[in-house]
Tab-separated table of C-alpha atoms in Angstrom:
chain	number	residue	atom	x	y	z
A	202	UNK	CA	98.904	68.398	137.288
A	203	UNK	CA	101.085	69.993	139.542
A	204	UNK	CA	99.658	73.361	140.976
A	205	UNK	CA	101.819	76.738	142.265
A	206	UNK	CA	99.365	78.598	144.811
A	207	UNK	CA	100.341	81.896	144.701
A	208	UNK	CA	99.012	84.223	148.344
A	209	UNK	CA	98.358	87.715	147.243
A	210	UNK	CA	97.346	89.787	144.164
A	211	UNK	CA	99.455	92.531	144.136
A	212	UNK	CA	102.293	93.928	141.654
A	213	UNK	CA	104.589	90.976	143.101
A	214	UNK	CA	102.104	88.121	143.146
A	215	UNK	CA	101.154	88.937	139.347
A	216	UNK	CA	104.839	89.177	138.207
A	217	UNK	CA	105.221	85.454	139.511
A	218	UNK	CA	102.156	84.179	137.896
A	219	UNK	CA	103.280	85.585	134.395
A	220	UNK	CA	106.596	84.455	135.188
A	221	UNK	CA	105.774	81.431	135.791
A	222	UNK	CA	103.874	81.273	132.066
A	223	UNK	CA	106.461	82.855	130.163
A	224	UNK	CA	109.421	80.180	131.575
A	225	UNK	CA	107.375	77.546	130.469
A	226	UNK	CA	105.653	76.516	133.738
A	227	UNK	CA	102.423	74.524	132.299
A	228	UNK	CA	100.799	73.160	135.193
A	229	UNK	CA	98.157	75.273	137.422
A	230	UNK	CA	98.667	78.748	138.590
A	231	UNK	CA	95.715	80.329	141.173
A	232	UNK	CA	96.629	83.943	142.375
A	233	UNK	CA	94.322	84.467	145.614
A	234	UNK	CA	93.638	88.159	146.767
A	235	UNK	CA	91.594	90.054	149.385
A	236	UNK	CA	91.009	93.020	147.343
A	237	UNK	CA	87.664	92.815	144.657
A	238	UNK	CA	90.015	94.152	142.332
A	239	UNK	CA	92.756	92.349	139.649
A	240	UNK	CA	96.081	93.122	140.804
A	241	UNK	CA	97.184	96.797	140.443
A	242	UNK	CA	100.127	98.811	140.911
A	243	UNK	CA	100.415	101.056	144.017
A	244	UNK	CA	103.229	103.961	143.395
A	245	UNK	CA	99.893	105.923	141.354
A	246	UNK	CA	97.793	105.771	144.214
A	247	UNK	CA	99.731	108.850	146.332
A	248	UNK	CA	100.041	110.776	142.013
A	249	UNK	CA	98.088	110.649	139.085
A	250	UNK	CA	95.456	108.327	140.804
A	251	UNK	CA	94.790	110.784	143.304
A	252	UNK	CA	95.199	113.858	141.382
A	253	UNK	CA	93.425	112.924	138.592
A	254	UNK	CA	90.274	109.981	139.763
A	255	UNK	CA	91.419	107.383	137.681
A	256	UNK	CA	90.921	103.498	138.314
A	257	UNK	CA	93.493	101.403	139.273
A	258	UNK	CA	96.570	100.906	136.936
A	259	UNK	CA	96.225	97.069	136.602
A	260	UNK	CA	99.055	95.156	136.462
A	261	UNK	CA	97.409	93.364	133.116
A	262	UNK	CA	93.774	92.747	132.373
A	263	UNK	CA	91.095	89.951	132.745
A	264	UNK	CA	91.656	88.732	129.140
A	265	UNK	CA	95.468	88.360	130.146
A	266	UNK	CA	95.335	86.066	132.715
A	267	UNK	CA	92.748	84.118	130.681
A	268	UNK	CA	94.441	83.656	128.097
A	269	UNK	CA	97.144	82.671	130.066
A	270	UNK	CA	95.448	80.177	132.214
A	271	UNK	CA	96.033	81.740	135.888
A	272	UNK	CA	93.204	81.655	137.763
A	273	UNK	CA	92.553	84.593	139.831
A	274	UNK	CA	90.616	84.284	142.938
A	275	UNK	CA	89.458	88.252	143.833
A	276	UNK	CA	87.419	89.235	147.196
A	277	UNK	CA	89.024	86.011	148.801
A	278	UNK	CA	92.035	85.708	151.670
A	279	UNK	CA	93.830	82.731	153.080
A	280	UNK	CA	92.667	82.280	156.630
A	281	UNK	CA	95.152	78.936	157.332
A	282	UNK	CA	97.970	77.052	155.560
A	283	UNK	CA	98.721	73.549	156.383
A	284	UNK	CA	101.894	72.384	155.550
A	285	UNK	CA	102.275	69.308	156.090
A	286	UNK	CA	98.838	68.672	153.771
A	287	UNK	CA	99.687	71.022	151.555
A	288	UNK	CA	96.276	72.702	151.709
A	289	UNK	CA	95.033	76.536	152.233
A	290	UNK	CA	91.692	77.063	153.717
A	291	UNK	CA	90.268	80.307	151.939
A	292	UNK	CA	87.567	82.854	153.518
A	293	UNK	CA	84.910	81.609	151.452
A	294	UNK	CA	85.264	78.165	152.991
A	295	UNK	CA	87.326	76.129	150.019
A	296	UNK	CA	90.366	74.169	150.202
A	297	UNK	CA	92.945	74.440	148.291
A	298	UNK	CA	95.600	71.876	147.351
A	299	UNK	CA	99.191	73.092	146.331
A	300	UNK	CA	102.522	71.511	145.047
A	301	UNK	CA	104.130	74.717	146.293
A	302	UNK	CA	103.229	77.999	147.783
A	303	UNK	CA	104.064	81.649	147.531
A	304	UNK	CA	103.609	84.064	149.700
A	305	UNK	CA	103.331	87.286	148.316
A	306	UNK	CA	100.909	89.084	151.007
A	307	UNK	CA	102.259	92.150	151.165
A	308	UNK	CA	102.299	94.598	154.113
A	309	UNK	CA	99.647	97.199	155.354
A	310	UNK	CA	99.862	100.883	156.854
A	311	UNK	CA	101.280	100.903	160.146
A	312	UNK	CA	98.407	102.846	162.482
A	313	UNK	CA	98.756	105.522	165.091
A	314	UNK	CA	99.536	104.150	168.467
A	315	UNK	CA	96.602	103.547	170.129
A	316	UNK	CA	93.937	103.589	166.772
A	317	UNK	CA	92.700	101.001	165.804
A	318	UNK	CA	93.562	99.115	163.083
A	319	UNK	CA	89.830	98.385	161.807
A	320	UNK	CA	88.985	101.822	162.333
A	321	UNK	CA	91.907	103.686	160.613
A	322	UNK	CA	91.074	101.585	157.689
A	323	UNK	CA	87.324	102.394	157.756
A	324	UNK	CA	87.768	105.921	159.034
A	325	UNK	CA	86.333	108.843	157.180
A	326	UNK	CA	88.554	111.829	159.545
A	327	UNK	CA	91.396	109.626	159.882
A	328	UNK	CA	92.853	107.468	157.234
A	329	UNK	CA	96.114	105.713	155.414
A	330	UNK	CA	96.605	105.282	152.408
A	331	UNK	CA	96.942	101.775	150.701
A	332	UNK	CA	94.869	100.445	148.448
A	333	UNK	CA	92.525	101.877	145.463
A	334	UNK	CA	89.676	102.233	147.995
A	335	UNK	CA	91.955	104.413	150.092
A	336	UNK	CA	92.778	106.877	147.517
A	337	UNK	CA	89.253	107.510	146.091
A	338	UNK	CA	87.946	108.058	149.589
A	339	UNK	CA	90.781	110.749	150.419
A	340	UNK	CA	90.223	112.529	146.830
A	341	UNK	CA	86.642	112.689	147.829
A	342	UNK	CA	87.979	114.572	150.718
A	343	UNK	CA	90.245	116.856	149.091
A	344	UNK	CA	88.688	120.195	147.456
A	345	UNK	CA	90.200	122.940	147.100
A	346	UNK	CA	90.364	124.942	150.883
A	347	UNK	CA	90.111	121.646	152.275
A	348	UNK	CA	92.940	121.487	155.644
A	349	UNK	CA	94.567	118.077	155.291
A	350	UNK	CA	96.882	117.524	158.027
A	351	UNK	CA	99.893	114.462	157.040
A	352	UNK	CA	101.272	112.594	160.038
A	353	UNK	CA	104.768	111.005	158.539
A	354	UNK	CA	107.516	112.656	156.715
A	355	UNK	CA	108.675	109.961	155.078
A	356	UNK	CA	107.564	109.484	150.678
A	357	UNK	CA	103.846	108.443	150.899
A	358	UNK	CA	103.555	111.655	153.234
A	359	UNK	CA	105.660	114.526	150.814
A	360	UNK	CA	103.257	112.297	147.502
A	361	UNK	CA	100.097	113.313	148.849
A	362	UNK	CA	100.902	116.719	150.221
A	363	UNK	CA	102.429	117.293	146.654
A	364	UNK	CA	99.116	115.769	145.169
A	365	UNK	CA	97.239	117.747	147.555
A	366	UNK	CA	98.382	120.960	146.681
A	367	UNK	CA	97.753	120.140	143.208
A	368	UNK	CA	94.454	119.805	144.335
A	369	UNK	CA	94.027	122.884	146.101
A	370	UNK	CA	94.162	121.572	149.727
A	371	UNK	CA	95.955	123.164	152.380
A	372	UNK	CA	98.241	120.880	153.989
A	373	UNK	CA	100.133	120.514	157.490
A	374	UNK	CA	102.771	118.110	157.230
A	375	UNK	CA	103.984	116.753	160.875
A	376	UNK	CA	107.075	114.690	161.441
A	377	UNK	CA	108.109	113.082	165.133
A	378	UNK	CA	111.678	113.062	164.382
A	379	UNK	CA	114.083	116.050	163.694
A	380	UNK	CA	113.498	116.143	159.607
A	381	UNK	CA	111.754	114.833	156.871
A	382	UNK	CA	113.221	111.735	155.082
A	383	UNK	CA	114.813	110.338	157.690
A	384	UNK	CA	115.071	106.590	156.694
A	385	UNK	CA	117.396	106.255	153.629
A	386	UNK	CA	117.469	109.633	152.394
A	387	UNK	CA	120.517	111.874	152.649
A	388	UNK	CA	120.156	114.813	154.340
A	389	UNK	CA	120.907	116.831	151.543
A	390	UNK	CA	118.393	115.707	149.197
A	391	UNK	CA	115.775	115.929	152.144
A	392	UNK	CA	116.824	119.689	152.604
A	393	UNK	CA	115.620	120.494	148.313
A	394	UNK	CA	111.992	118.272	149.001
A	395	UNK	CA	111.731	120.301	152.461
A	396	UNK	CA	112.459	123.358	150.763
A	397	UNK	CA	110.206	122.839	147.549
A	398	UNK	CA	107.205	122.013	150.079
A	399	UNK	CA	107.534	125.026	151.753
A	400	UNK	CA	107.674	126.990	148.877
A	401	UNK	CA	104.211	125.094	147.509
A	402	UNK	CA	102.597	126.332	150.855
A	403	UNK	CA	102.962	123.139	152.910
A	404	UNK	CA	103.562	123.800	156.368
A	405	UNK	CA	106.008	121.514	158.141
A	406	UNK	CA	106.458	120.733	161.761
A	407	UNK	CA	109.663	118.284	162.574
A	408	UNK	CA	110.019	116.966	165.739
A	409	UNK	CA	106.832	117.189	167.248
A	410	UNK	CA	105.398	114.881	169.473
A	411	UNK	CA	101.712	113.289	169.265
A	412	UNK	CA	99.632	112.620	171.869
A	413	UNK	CA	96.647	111.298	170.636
A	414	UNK	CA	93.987	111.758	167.541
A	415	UNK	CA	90.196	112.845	168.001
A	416	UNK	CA	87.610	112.675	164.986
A	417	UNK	CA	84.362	113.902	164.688
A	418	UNK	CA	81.537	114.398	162.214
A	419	UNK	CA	83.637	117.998	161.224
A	420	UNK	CA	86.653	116.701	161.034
A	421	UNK	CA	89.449	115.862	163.080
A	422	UNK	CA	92.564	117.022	165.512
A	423	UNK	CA	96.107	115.936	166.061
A	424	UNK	CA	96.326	116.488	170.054
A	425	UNK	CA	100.600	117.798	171.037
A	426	UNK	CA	102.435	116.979	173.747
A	427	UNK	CA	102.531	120.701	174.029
A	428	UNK	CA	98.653	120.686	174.750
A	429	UNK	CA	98.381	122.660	171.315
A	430	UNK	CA	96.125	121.258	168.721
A	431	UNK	CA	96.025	121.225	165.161
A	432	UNK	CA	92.426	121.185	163.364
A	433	UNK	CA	91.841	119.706	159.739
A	434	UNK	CA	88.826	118.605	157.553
A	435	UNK	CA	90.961	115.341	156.981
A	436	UNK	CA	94.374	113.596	158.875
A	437	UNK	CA	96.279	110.877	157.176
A	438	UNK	CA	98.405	108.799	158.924
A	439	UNK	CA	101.939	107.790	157.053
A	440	UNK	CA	104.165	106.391	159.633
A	441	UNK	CA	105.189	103.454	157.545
A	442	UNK	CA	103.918	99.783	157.440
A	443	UNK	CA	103.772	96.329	158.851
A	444	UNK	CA	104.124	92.943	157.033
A	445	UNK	CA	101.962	90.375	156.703
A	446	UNK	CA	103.236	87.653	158.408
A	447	UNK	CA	100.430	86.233	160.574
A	448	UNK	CA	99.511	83.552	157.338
A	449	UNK	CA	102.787	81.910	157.576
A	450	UNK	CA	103.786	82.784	161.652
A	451	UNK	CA	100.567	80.646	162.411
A	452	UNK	CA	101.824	78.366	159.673
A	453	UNK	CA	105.140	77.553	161.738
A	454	UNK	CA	107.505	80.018	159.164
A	455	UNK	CA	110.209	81.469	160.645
A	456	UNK	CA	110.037	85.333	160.953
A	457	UNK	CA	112.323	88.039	161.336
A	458	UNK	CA	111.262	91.346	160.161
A	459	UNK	CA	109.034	90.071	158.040
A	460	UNK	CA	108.763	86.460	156.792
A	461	UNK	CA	112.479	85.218	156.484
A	462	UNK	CA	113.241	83.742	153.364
A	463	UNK	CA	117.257	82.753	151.986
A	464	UNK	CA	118.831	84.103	149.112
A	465	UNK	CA	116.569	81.911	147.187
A	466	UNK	CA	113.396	83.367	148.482
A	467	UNK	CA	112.586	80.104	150.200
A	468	UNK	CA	111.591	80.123	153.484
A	469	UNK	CA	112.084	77.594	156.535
A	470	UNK	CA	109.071	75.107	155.193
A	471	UNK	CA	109.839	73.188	152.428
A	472	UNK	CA	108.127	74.285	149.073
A	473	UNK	CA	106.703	77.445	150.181
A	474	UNK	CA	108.212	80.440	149.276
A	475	UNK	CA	107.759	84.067	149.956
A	476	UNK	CA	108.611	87.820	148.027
A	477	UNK	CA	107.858	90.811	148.158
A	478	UNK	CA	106.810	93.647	151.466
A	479	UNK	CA	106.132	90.336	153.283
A	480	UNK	CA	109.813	89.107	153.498
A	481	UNK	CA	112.809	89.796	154.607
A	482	UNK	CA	116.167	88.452	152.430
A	483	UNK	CA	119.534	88.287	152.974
A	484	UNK	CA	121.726	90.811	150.750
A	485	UNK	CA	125.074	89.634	149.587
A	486	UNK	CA	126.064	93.536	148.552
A	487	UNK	CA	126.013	94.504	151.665
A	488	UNK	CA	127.474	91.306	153.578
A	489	UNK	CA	124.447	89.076	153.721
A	490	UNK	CA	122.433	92.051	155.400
A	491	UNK	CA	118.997	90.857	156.011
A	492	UNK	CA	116.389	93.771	155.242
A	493	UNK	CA	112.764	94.121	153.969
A	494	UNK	CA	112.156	95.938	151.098
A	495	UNK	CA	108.671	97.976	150.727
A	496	UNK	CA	109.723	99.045	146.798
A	497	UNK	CA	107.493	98.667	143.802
A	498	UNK	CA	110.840	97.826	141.669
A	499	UNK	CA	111.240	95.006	144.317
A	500	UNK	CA	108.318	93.718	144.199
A	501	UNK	CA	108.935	92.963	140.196
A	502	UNK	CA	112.093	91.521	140.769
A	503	UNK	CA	111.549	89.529	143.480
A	504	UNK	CA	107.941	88.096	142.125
A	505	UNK	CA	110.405	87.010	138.877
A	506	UNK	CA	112.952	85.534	141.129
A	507	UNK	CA	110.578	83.639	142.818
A	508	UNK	CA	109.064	82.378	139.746
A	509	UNK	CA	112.354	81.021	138.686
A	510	UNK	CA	113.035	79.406	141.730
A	511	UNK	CA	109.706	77.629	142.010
A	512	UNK	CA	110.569	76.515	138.858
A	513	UNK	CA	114.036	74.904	140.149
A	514	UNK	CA	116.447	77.682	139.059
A	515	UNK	CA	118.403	78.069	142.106
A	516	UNK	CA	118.862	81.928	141.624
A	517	UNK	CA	120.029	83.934	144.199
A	518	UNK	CA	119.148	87.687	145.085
A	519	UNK	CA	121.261	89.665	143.350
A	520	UNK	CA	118.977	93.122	142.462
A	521	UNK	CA	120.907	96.388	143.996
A	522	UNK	CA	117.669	98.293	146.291
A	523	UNK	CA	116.114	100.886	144.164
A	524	UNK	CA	113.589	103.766	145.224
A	525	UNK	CA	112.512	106.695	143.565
A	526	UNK	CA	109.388	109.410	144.759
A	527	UNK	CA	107.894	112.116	142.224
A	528	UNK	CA	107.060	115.401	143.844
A	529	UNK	CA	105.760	118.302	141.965
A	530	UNK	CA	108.621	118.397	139.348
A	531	UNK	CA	111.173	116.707	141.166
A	532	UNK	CA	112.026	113.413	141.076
A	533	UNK	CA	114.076	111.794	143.734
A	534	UNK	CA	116.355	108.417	143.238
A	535	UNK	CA	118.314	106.489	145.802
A	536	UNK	CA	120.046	102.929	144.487
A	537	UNK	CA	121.435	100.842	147.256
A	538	UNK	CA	122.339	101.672	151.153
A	539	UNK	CA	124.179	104.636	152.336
A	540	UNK	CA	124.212	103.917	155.912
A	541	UNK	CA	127.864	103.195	156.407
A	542	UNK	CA	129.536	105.344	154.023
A	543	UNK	CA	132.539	106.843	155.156
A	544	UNK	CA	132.814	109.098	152.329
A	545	UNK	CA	130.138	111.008	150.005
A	546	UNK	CA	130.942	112.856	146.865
A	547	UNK	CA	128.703	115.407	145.038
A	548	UNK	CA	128.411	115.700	141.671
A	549	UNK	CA	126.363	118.730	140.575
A	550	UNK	CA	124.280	118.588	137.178
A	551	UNK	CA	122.560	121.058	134.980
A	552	UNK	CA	119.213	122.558	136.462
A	553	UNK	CA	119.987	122.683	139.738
A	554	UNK	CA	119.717	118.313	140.129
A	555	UNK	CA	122.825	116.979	141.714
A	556	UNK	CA	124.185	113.152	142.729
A	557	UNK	CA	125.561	112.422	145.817
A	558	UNK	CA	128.034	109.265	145.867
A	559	UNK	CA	128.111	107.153	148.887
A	560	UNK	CA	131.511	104.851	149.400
A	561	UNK	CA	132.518	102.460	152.084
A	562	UNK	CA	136.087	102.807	154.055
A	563	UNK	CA	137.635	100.697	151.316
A	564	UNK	CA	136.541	103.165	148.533
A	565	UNK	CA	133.339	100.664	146.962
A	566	UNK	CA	130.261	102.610	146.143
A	567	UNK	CA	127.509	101.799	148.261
A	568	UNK	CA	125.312	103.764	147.301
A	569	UNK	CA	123.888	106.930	145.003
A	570	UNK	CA	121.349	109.693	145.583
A	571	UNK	CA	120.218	112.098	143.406
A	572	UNK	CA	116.979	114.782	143.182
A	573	UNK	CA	116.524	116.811	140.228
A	574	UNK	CA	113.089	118.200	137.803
A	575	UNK	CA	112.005	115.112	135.416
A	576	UNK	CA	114.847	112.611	134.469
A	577	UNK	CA	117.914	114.449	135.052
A	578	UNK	CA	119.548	112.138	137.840
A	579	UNK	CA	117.948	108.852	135.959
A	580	UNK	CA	120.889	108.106	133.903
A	581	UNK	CA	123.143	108.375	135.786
A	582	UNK	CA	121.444	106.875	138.882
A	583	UNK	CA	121.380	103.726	136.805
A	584	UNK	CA	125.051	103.958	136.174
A	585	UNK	CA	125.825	103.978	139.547
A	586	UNK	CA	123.088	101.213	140.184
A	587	UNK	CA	125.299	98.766	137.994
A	588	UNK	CA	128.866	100.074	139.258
A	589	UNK	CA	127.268	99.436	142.698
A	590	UNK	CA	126.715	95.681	141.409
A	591	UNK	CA	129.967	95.354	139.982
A	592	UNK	CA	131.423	95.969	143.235
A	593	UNK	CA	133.843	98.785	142.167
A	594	UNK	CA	135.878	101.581	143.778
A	595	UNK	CA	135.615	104.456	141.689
A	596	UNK	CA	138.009	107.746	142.011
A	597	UNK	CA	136.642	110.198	144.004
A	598	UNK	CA	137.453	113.300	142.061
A	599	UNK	CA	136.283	111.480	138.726
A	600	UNK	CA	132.498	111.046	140.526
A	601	UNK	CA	132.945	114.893	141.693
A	602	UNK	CA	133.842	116.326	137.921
A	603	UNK	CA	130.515	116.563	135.630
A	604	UNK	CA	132.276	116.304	132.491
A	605	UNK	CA	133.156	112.447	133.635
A	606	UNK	CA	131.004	109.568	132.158
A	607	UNK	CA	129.918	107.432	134.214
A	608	UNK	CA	130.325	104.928	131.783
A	609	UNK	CA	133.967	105.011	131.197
A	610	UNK	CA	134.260	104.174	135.048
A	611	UNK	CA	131.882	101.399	134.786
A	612	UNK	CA	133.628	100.184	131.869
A	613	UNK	CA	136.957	100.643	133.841
């Protein structure tokens, strides 16, 4: 019977295995993962999970992958793949045989310089902010009075402070570079989340330089380059995250900002695949860019892509990048890559939300970003999601005027 190994029980590594089911795939499925728990999704974690204790949101329960035959394999992490056998040596000291492999291993929080890796994920002063385990040690932290300091502007940062403050926490926000936001997120829209923090009481510090963390039984302190401290009961570290690549760069797999994969998802060794944090893809809306996405909405449709191409398909990437953060009642959403626009409209909506529209030098939208409370951008946002896809060149003043549809230019 043939069997599809699938490396890593998170959002994207379930997606394949159901995937898999519901094209028709009858042959073995085993999803291997590190973590004790079934696969979960993450986006709650820096939110409600926080905010409000709850377990993990899993991605389905036991009885669903029963009754759809996947084996899951909790606790347990591939320590070696051998490609030319066809075999994956597991922690617990099993081998396993495979007809084909994905890799869907995710990435983890980048640390400070100079921490250690083992200790900011076993900290109790210092911390990031991953997994399940993560989050229930930092709301044990967080009562009301509590000084949690934030290192990283960028969303899992601006989540927890906004959870935090929820919570009652003080919080001290601190940001090396000159604002918050700074990777993919217009200036603009960085300027309303900036301004609704400070409003809520979070202090922010851009463009201030670290020189080192201390922690002690008390708490801990973020050392300047000024020689000025600042003091707090807890400090977690959000300066974005590394992929896991080791599995497959010991493996022989060609990497390149991740583990590089075609439009396909199919990496340099035949029959193994990879989605997901882990990878990085080339991007045929934006010339064949290759990029890495660390997006929950990826990780869906990439662990479907991948199913489909395991399966023979031959599908290429085709899914415009998608991001959104909640923040107290805000709600932020970007849809494709701005960097390159030559032009941006704005289109201003009711309560205060407005769009801005990104377009290349030939006049094809690129991009859209929006921030307003609840849903107000989310129609809209997905509008300009599939006129992104469609490759069109919209009018300018139509994207400026309110009273347009967006539809009627789609349609167009």
């Amino acid at each position: 019977m043939t069997h599809i190994l699938i490396i890593g029980a998170g959002e994207c590594g379930a997606r394949a295995a159901f995937c898999l089911r519901e094209k028709g795939f009858r042959g073995e499925i085993t999803l291997v993962g590190a973590e004790e728990h079934l696969p979960y999704e993450r986006p709650p974690l820096s939110k409600d999970a926080l905010l409000l204790g709850h377990a993990p949101k899993l991605v389905s329960d036991a009885a669903r992958y029963l009754e759809a035959g996947i084996t899951v394999l909790s606790g347990i992490s591939a320590e070696n793949i051998e490609p030319l056998g066809k075999t994956v040596r597991l922690s617990d000291g099993r081998n396993l045989a495979y007809d084909q492999l994905l890799l869907t291993t995710g990435a983890r929080p980048r640390p400070f310089p100079g921490q250690n890796p083992v200790a900011a994920a076993s900290g109790t002063r210092i911390r990031t902010l991953r997994t399940h385990g993560d989050a229930v040690a930092i709301r044990a932290a967080l009562q009301p009075g509590t000084h949690l300091a934030i290192i990283g502007g960028g969303f899992i940062g601006l989540e927890l402070a906004a959870t935090a403050r929820k919570l009652g926490a003080r919080v001290t926000l601190v940001e090396g570079l000159p604002r918050i936001l700074s990777r993919g997120v217009p200036e603009e829209l960085a300027a309303v989340v900036a301004e609704r923090h400070e409003a809520e009481g979070v202090e922010i510090l851009c463009g201030v330089k670290i020189r080192g963390l201390e922690e002690n039984r008390e708490g801990a302190t973020i050392l300047l380059e000024d020689d000025s401290t600042i003091a707090a009961d807890l400090i977690v570290v959000g300066i974005g995250a590394i992929p896991n690549i080791e599995l497959a760069r010991d493996a022989g797999l060609a990497i390149d900002n991740g583990i590089a994969v075609d439009a396909c998802l199919r990496t340099s060794v035949p029959d193994i695949f990879a989605a997901g944090d882990c990878c990085s893809f080339p991007l045929s809306h934006y010339g064949n860019r290759r990029l890495r996405l660390e997006a929950w909405r990826n990780a869906q449709d990439q662990g479907q892509l991948a199913a489909a191409n395991l399966l023979g398909a031959e599908e290429t990437i085709s899914a415009i990048p998608w991001f959104w953060s909640d923040q107290y009642e805000l709600t932020l959403q970007i849809a494709g890559l701005a960097d390159g626009a030559a032009q941006t409209v704005r289109r201003d909506m009711a309560e205060g939300a407005f769009i801005l529209f990104h377009l290349d030098a030939g006049g094809r939208l690129i991009a859209a970003s929006g921030i307003g409370p609840g849903n107000t951008v989310a129609r809209d946002i997905r509008l300009a999601e599939m006129m992104i896809a469609a490759g069109i060149h919209p009018d300018p003043s139509a994207l400026a005027a309110p009273d347009t549809k967006l539809k009627t230019l789609l349609a167009a």
